[in-house]
mmCIF file of C-alpha atoms in Angstrom:
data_model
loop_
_atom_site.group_PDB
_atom_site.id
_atom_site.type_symbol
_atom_site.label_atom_id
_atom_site.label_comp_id
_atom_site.label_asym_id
_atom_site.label_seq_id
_atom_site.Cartn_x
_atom_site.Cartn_y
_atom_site.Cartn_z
ATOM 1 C CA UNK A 250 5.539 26.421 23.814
ATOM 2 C CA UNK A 251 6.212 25.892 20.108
ATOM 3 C CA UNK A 252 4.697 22.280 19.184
ATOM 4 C CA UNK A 253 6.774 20.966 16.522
ATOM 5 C CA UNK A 254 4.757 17.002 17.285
ATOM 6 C CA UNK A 255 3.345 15.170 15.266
ATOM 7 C CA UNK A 256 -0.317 15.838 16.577
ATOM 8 C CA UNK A 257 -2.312 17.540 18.417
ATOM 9 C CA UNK A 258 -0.831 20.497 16.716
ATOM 10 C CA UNK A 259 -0.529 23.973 16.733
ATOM 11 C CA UNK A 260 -3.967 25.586 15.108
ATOM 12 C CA UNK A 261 -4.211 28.633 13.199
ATOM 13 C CA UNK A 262 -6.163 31.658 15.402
ATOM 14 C CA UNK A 263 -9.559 31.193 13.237
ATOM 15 C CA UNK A 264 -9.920 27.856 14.375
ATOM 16 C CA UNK A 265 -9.147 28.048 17.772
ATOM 17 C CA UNK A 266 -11.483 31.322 18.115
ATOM 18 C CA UNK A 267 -14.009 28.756 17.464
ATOM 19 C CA UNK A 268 -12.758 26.675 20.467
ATOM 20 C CA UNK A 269 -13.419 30.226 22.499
ATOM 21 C CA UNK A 270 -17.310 30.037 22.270
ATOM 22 C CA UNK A 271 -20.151 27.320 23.933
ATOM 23 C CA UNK A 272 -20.718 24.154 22.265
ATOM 24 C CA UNK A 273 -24.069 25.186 20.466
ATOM 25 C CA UNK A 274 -27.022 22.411 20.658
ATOM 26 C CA UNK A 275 -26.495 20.355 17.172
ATOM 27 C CA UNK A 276 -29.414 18.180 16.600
ATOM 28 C CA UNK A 277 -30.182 21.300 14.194
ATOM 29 C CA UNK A 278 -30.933 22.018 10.651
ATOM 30 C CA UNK A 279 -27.749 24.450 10.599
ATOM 31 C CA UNK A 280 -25.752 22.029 12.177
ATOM 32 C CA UNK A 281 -26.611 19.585 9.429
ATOM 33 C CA UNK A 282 -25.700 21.311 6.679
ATOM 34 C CA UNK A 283 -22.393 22.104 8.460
ATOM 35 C CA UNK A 284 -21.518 18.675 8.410
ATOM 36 C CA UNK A 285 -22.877 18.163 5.209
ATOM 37 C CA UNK A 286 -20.217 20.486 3.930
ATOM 38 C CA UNK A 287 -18.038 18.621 6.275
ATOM 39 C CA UNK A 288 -18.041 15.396 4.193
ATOM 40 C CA UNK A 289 -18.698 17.247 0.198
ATOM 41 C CA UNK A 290 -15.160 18.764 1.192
ATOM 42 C CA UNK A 291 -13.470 15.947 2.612
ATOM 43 C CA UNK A 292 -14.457 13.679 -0.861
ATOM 44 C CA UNK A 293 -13.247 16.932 -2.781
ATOM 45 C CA UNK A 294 -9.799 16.718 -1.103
ATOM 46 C CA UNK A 295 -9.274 13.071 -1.017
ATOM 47 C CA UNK A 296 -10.753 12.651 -4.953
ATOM 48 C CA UNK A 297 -13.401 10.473 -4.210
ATOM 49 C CA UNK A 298 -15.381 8.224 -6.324
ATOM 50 C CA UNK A 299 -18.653 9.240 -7.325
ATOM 51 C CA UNK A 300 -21.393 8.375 -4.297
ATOM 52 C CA UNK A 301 -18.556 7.482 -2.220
ATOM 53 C CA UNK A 302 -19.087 8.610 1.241
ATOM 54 C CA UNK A 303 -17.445 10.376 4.378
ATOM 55 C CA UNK A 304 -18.451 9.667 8.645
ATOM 56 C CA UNK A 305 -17.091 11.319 11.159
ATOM 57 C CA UNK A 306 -16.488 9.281 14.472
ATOM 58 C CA UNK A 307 -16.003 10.864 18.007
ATOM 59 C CA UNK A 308 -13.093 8.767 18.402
ATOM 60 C CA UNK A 309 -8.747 8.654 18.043
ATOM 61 C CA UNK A 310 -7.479 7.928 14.739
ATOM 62 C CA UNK A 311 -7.600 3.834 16.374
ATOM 63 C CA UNK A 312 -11.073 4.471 16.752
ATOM 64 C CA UNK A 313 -11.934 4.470 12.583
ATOM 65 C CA UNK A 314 -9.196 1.819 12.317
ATOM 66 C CA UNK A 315 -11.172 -0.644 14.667
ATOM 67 C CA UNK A 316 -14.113 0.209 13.347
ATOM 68 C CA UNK A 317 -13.018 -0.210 9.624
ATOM 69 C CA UNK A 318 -11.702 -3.489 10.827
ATOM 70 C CA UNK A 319 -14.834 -4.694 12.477
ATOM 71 C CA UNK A 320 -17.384 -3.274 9.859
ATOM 72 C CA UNK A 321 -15.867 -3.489 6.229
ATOM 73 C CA UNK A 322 -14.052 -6.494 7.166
ATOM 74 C CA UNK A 323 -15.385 -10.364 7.824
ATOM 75 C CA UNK A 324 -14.513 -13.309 8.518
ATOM 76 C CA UNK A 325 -13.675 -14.682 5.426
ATOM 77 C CA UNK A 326 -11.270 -12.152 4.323
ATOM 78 C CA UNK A 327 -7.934 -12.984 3.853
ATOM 79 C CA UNK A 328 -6.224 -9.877 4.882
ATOM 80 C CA UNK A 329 -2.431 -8.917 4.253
ATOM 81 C CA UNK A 330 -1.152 -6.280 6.884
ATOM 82 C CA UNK A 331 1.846 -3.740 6.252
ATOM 83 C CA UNK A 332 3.822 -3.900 9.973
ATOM 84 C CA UNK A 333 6.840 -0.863 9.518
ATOM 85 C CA UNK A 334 6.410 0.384 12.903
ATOM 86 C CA UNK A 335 3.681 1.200 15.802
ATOM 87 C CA UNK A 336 1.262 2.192 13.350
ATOM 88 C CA UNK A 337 1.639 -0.962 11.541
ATOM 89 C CA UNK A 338 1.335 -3.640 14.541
ATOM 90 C CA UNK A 339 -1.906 -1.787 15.480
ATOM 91 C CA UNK A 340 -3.860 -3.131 12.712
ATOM 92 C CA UNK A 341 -2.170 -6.399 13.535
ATOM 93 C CA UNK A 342 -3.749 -6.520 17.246
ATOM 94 C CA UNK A 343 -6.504 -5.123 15.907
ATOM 95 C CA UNK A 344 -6.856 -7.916 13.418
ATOM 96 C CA UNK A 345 -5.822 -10.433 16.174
ATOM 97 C CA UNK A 346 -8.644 -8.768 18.657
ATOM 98 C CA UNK A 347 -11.337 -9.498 15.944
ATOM 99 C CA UNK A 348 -9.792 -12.619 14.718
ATOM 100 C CA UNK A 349 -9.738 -11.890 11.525
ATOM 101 C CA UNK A 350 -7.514 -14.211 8.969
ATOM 102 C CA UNK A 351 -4.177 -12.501 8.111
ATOM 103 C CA UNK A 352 -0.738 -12.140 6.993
ATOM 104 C CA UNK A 353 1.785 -9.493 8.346
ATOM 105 C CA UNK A 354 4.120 -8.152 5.720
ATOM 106 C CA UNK A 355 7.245 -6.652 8.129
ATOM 107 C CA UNK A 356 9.388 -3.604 6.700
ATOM 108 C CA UNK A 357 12.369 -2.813 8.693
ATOM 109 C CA UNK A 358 12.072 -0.020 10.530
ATOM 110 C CA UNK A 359 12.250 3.683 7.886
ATOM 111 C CA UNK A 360 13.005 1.042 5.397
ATOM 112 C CA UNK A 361 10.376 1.020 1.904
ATOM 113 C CA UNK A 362 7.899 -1.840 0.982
ATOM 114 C CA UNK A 363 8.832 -2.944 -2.423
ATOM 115 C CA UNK A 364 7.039 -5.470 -4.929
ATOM 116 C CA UNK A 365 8.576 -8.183 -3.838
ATOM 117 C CA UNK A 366 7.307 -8.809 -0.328
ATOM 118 C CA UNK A 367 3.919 -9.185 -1.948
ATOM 119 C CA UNK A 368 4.642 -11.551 -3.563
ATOM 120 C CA UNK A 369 2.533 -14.687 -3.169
ATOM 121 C CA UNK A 370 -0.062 -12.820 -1.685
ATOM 122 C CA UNK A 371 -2.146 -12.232 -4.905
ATOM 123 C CA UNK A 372 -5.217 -14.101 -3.653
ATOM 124 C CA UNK A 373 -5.518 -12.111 -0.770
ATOM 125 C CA UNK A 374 -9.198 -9.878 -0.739
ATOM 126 C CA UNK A 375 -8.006 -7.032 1.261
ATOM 127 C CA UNK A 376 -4.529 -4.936 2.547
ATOM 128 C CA UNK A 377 -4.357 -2.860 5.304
ATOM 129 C CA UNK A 378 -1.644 -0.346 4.991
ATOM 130 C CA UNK A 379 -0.842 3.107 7.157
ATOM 131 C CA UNK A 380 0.231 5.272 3.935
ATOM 132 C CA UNK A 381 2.736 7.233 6.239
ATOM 133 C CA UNK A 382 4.277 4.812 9.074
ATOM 134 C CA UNK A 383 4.094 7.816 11.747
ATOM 135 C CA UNK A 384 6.674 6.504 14.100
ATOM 136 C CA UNK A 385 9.539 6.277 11.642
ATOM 137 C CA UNK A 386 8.418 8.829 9.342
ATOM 138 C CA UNK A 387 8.306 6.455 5.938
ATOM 139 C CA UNK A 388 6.216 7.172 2.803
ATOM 140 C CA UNK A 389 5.281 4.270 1.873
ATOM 141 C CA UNK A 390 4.888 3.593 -1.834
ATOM 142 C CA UNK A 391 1.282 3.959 -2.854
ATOM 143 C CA UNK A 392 1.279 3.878 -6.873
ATOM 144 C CA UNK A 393 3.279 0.440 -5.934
ATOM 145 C CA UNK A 394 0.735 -1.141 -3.811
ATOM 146 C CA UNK A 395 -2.732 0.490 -5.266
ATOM 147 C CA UNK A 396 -0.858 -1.323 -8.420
ATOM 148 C CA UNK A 397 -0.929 -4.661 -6.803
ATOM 149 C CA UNK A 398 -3.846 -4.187 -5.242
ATOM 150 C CA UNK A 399 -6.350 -3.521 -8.594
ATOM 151 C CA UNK A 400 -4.568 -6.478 -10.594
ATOM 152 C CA UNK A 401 -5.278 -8.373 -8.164
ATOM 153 C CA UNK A 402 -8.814 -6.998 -7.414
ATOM 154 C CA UNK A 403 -7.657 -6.234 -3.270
ATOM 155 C CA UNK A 404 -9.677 -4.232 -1.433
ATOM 156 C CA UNK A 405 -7.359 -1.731 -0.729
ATOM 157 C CA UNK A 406 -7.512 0.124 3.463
ATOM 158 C CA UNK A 407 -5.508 3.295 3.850
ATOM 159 C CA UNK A 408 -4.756 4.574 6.938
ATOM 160 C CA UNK A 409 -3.597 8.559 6.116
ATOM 161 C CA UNK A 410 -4.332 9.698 9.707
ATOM 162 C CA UNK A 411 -0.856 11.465 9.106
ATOM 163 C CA UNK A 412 -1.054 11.721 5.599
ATOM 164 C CA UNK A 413 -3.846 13.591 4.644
ATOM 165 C CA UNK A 414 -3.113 16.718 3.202
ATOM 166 C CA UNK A 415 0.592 16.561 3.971
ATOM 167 C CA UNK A 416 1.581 13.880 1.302
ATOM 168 C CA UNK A 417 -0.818 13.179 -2.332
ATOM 169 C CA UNK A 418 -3.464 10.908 -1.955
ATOM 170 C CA UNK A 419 -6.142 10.877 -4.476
ATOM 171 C CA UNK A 420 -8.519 8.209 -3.752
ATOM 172 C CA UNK A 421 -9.794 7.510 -6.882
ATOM 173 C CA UNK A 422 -6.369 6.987 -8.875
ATOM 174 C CA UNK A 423 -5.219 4.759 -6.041
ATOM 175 C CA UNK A 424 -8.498 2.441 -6.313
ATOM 176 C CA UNK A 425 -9.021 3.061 -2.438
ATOM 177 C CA UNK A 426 -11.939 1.789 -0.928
ATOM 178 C CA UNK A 427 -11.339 3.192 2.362
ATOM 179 C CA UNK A 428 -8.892 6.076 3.615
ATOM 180 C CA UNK A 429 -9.297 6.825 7.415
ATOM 181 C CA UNK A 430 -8.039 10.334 9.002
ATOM 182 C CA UNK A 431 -8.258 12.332 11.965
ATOM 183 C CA UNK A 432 -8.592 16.003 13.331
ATOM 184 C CA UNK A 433 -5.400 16.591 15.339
ATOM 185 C CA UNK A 434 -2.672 15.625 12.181
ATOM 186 C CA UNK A 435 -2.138 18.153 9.514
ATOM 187 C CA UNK A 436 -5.752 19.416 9.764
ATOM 188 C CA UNK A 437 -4.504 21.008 12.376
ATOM 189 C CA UNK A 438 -7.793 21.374 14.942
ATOM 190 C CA UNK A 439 -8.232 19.693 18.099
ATOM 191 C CA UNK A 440 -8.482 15.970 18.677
ATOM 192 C CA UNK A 441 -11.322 13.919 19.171
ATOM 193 C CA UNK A 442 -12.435 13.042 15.678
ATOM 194 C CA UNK A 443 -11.883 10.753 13.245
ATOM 195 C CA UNK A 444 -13.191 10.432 9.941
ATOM 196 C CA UNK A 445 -13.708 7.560 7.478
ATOM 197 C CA UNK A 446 -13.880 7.973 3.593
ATOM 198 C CA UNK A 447 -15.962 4.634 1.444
ATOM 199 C CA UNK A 448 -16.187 3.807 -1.856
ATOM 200 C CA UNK A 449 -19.570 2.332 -2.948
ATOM 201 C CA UNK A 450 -17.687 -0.861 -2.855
ATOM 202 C CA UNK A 451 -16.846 -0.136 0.846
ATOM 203 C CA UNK A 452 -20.805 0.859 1.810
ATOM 204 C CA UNK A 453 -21.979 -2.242 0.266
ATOM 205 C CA UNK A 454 -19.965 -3.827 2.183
ATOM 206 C CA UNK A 455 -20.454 -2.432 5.520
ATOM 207 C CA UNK A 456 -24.512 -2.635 4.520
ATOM 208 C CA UNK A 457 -24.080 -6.727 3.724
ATOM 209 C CA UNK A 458 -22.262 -7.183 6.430
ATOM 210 C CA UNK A 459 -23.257 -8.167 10.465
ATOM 211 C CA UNK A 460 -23.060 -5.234 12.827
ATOM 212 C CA UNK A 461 -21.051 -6.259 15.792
ATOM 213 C CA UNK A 462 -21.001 -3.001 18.048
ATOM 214 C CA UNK A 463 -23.324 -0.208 18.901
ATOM 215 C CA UNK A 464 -21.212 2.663 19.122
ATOM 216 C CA UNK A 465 -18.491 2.162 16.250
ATOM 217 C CA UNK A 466 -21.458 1.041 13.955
ATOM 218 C CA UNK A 467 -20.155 2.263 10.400
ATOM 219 C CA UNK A 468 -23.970 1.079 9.122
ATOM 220 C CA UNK A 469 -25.209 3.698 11.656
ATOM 221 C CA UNK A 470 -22.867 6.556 11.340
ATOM 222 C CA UNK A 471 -23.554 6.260 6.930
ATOM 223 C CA UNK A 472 -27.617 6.427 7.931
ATOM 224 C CA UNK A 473 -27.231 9.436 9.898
ATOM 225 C CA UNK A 474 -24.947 10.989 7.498
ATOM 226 C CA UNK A 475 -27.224 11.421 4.998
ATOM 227 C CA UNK A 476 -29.054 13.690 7.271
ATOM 228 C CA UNK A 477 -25.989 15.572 8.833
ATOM 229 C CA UNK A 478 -26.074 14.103 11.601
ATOM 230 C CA UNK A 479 -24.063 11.278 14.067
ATOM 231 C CA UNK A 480 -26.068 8.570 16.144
ATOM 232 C CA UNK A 481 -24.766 9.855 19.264
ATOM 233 C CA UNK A 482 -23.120 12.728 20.693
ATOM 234 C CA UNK A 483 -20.344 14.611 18.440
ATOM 235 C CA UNK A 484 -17.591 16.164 19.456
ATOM 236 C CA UNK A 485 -19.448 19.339 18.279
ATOM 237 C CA UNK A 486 -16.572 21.692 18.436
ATOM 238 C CA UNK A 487 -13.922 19.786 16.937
ATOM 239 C CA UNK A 488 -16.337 19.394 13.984
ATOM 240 C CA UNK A 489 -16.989 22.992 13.797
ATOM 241 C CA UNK A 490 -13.674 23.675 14.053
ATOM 242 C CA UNK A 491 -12.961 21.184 10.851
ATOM 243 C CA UNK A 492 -15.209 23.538 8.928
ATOM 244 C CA UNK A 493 -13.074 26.454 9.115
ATOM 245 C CA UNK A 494 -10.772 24.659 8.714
ATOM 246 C CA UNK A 495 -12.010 22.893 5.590
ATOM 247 C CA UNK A 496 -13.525 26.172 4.343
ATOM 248 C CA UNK A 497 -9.813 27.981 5.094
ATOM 249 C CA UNK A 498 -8.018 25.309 2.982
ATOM 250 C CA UNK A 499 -10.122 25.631 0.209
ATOM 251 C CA UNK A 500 -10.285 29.400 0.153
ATOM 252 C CA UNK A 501 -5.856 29.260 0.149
ATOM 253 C CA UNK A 502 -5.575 27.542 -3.054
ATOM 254 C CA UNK A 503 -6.657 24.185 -1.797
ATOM 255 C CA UNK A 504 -5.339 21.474 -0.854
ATOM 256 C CA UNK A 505 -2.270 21.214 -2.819
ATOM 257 C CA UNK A 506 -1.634 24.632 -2.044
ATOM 258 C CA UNK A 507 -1.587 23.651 1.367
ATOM 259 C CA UNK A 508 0.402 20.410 0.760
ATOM 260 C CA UNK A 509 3.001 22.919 -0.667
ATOM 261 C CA UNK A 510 3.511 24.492 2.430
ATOM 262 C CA UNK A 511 3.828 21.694 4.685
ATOM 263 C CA UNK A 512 6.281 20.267 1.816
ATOM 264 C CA UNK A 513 8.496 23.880 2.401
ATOM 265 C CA UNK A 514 8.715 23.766 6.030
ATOM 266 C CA UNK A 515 10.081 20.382 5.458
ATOM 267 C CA UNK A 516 12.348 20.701 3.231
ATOM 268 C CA UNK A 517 13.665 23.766 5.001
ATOM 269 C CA UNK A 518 14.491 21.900 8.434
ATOM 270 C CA UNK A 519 16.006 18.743 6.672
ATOM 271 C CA UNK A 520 18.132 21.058 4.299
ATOM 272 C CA UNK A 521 19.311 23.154 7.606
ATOM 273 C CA UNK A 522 20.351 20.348 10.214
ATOM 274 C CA UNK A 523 22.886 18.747 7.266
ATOM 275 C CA UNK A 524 25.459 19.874 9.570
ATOM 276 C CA UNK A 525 24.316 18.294 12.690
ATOM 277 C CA UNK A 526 25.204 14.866 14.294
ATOM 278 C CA UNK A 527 21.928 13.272 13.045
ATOM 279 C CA UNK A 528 21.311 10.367 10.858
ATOM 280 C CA UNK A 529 17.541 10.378 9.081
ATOM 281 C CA UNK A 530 15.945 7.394 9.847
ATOM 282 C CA UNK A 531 13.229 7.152 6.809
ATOM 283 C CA UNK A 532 14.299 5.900 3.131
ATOM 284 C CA UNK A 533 11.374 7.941 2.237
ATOM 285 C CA UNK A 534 10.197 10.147 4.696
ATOM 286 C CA UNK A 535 6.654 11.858 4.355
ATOM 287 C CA UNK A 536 6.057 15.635 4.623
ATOM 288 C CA UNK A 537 4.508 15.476 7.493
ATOM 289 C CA UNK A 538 7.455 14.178 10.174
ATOM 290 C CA UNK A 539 11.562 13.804 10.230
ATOM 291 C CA UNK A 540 12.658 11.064 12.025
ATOM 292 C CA UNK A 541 16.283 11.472 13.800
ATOM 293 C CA UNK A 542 18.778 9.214 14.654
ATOM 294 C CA UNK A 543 21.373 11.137 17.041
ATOM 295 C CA UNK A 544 24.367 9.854 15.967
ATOM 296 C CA UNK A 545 25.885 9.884 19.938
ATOM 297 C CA UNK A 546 22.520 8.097 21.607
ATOM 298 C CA UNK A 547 20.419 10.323 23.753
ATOM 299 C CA UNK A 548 17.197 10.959 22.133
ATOM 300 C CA UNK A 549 15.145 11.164 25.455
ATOM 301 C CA UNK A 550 17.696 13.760 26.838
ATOM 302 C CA UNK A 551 17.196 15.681 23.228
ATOM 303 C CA UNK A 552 13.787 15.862 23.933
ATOM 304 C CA UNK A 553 13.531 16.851 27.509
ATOM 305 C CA UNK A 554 16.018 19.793 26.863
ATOM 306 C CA UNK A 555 14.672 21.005 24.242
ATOM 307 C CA UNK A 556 10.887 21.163 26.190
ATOM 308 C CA UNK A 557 12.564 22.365 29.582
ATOM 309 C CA UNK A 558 15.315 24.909 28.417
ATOM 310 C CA UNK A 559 13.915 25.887 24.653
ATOM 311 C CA UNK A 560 10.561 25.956 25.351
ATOM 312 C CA UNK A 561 9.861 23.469 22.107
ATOM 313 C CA UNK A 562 7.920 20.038 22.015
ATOM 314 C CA UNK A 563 9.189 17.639 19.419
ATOM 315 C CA UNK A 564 8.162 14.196 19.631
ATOM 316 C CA UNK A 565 9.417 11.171 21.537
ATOM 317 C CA UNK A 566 9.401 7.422 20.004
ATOM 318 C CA UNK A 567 8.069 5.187 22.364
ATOM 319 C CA UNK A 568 8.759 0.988 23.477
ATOM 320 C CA UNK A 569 12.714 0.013 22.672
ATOM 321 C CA UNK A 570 13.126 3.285 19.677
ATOM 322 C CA UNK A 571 12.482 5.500 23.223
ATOM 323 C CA UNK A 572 16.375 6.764 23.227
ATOM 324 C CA UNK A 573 16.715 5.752 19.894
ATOM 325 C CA UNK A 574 15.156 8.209 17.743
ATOM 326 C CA UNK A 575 12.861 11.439 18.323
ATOM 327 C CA UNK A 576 10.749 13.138 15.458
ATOM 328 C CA UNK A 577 9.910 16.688 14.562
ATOM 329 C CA UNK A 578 7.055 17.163 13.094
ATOM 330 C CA UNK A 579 6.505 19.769 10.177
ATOM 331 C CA UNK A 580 2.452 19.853 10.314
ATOM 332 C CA UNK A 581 -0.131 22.914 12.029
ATOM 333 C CA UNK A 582 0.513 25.753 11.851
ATOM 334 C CA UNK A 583 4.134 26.510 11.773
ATOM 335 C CA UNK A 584 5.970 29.158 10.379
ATOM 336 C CA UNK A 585 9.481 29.536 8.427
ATOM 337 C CA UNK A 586 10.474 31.723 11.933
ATOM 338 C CA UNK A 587 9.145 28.955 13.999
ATOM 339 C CA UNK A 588 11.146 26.638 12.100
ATOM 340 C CA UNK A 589 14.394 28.008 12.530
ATOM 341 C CA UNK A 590 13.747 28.806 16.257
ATOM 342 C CA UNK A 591 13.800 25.150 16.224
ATOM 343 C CA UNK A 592 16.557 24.976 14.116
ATOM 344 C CA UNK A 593 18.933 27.437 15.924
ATOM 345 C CA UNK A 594 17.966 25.351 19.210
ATOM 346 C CA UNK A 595 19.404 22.458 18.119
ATOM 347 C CA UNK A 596 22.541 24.176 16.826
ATOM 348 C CA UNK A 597 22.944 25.304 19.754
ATOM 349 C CA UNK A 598 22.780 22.242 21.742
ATOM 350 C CA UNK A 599 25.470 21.036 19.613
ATOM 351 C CA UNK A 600 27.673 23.968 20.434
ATOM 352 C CA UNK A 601 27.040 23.298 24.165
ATOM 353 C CA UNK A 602 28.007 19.497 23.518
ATOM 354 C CA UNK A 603 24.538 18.479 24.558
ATOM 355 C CA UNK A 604 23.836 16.119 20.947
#
């Protein structure tokens, strides 16, 4: 099956040889120092601030956001959340869960957030926004909101669990204090991490503030850190397996390098379907994902064909977007061939009738 989702995602054969071998024992000098490298590559990519910091959770991507939520946050915050999409309403129940004081900024669905919904918000202290709004496939714009956010000295929370790598996100020129991602997007290894990136603003404020949970303690996960190491278990395997991956990106040119070719196989699909009946949903859409729109209904039917008779996964929308819209994703490790099996498949379904 080619996986053309939006994550897990296909891996390229180095890292899944690693998957082929036993999970060694890790509470180990050399596994320390892998995960040291771990976290000096992942503030090299991302453009950290100097003695900013990277964890690594066994969790989902919603893992890091809870936890970000629960340990950077408190209860006198005033937090503003960006709501596009799925992505978007989960740090709204996760902000409801923890009952923490905010205000949801909507964006229609694909649509951009511009200036002037934040308007009026400019004594807020923090903003929670998923850079890339995975279900509809929308960049949002950063240099816009990190703008907002240092004039009016926000603490600014990126979610680039879809982002990273695919689309520019440099940490420092956007004022970030936290960017959360995971294993299974455009890293392209198996799922079951997450990782969190802090400024020093962000670790002084997970160190001032109460610790409300044992296992997504962010006050925890930064102690161990500093030795290589996680308070409990890892996944040990995954996190190997983000080494050589880490290792392979920065050996190919780095990251932008790699951004490049996610960019390419992009740009090659959405250049190639012009000629099919498909409207594309996003205003802005990110590297990473097209969103579709068939212009005759259908999308579930789309999908299942194109896994049962094509051998190819592309990825459903879920809730009342289920028939709506699907999305292809352009992340892992995908070729130009790959992409235009893809793209021949869906020709011809529309020379059967079938879109």
């Amino acid at each position: 099956m080619l996986n053309f989702t939006v994550g897990p995602v296909m891996s390229d054969p180095d890292v899944i040889e690693v998957a082929n071998h036993s999970t060694p024992y890790f509470r180990t000098p050399e596994f320390s120092e892998v995960m040291l490298e771990n976290e000096r590559l992942m503030l090299e990519f991302l453009n950290a601030p100097p003695d900013s910091r990277a964890v690594f959770l066994t969790a989902s991507g919603t893992g890091s956001m809870e936890s970000v939520v629960m340990n950077v946050l408190n209860d006198s915050d005033k937090i503003i959340v960006i709501n596009g999409g799925s992505f978007g309403h989960r740090f709204v129940e996760l902000c409801e869960l923890h009952k923490r004081n905010f205000t949801q900024v909507k964006c229609e669905f694909g649509h951009q957030l511009v200036r002037e919904q934040l308007e009026g918000l400019e004594n807020y202290t923090a903003l929670l926004i998923n850079m890339h709004e995975t279900s509809s496939g929308v960049l949002y714009d950063m240099e816009m909101v990190a703008g907002f956010c240092r004039v009016n000295n926000i603490l600014l929370i990126v979610d680039a669990i879809s982002a990273f790598i695919a689309d520019p996100i440099d940490m420092t020129a956007f004022g970030a204090a936290v960017v959360i991602a995971g294993s299974q997007k455009a890293l392209a290894v198996q799922p079951g991490i997450s990782f969190i990136v802090f400024s020093p603003e962000a670790i002084e404020r997970v160190g001032n503030n109460p610790e409300t949970c044992m296992y997504l303690s962010l006050r925890q996960a930064l102690m161990n850190g500093k030795r290589g190491q996680t308070p409990f278990t890892p996944a040990v395997t995954t996190l190997l397996q983000i080494n050589t991956r880490l290792h392979q990106i920065s050996n190919s040119g780095g990251i932008l390098q790699e951004r490049k070719k996610i960019a390419s196989v992009a740009k090659d699909f959405r250049s190639s379907i012009k000629d099919l009946p498909f409207e594309l949903v996003s205003e802005f859409p990110s590297n990473a994902v097209t969103c579709l729109r068939p212009i005759h209904g259908g999308a579930k039917k789309i999908v299942r064909i194109l896994r049962d008779e094509y051998q190819i996964w592309v990825c459903p929308n879920s809730g009342e977007m289920a028939d709506v819209v699907f999305r292809i994703g352009h992340i892992g490790y995908i070729t130009h061939e790959d992409n235009h099996k893809l793209i021949d498949a869906l020709y011809d379904m529309n020379r059967r009738g079938l879109l």
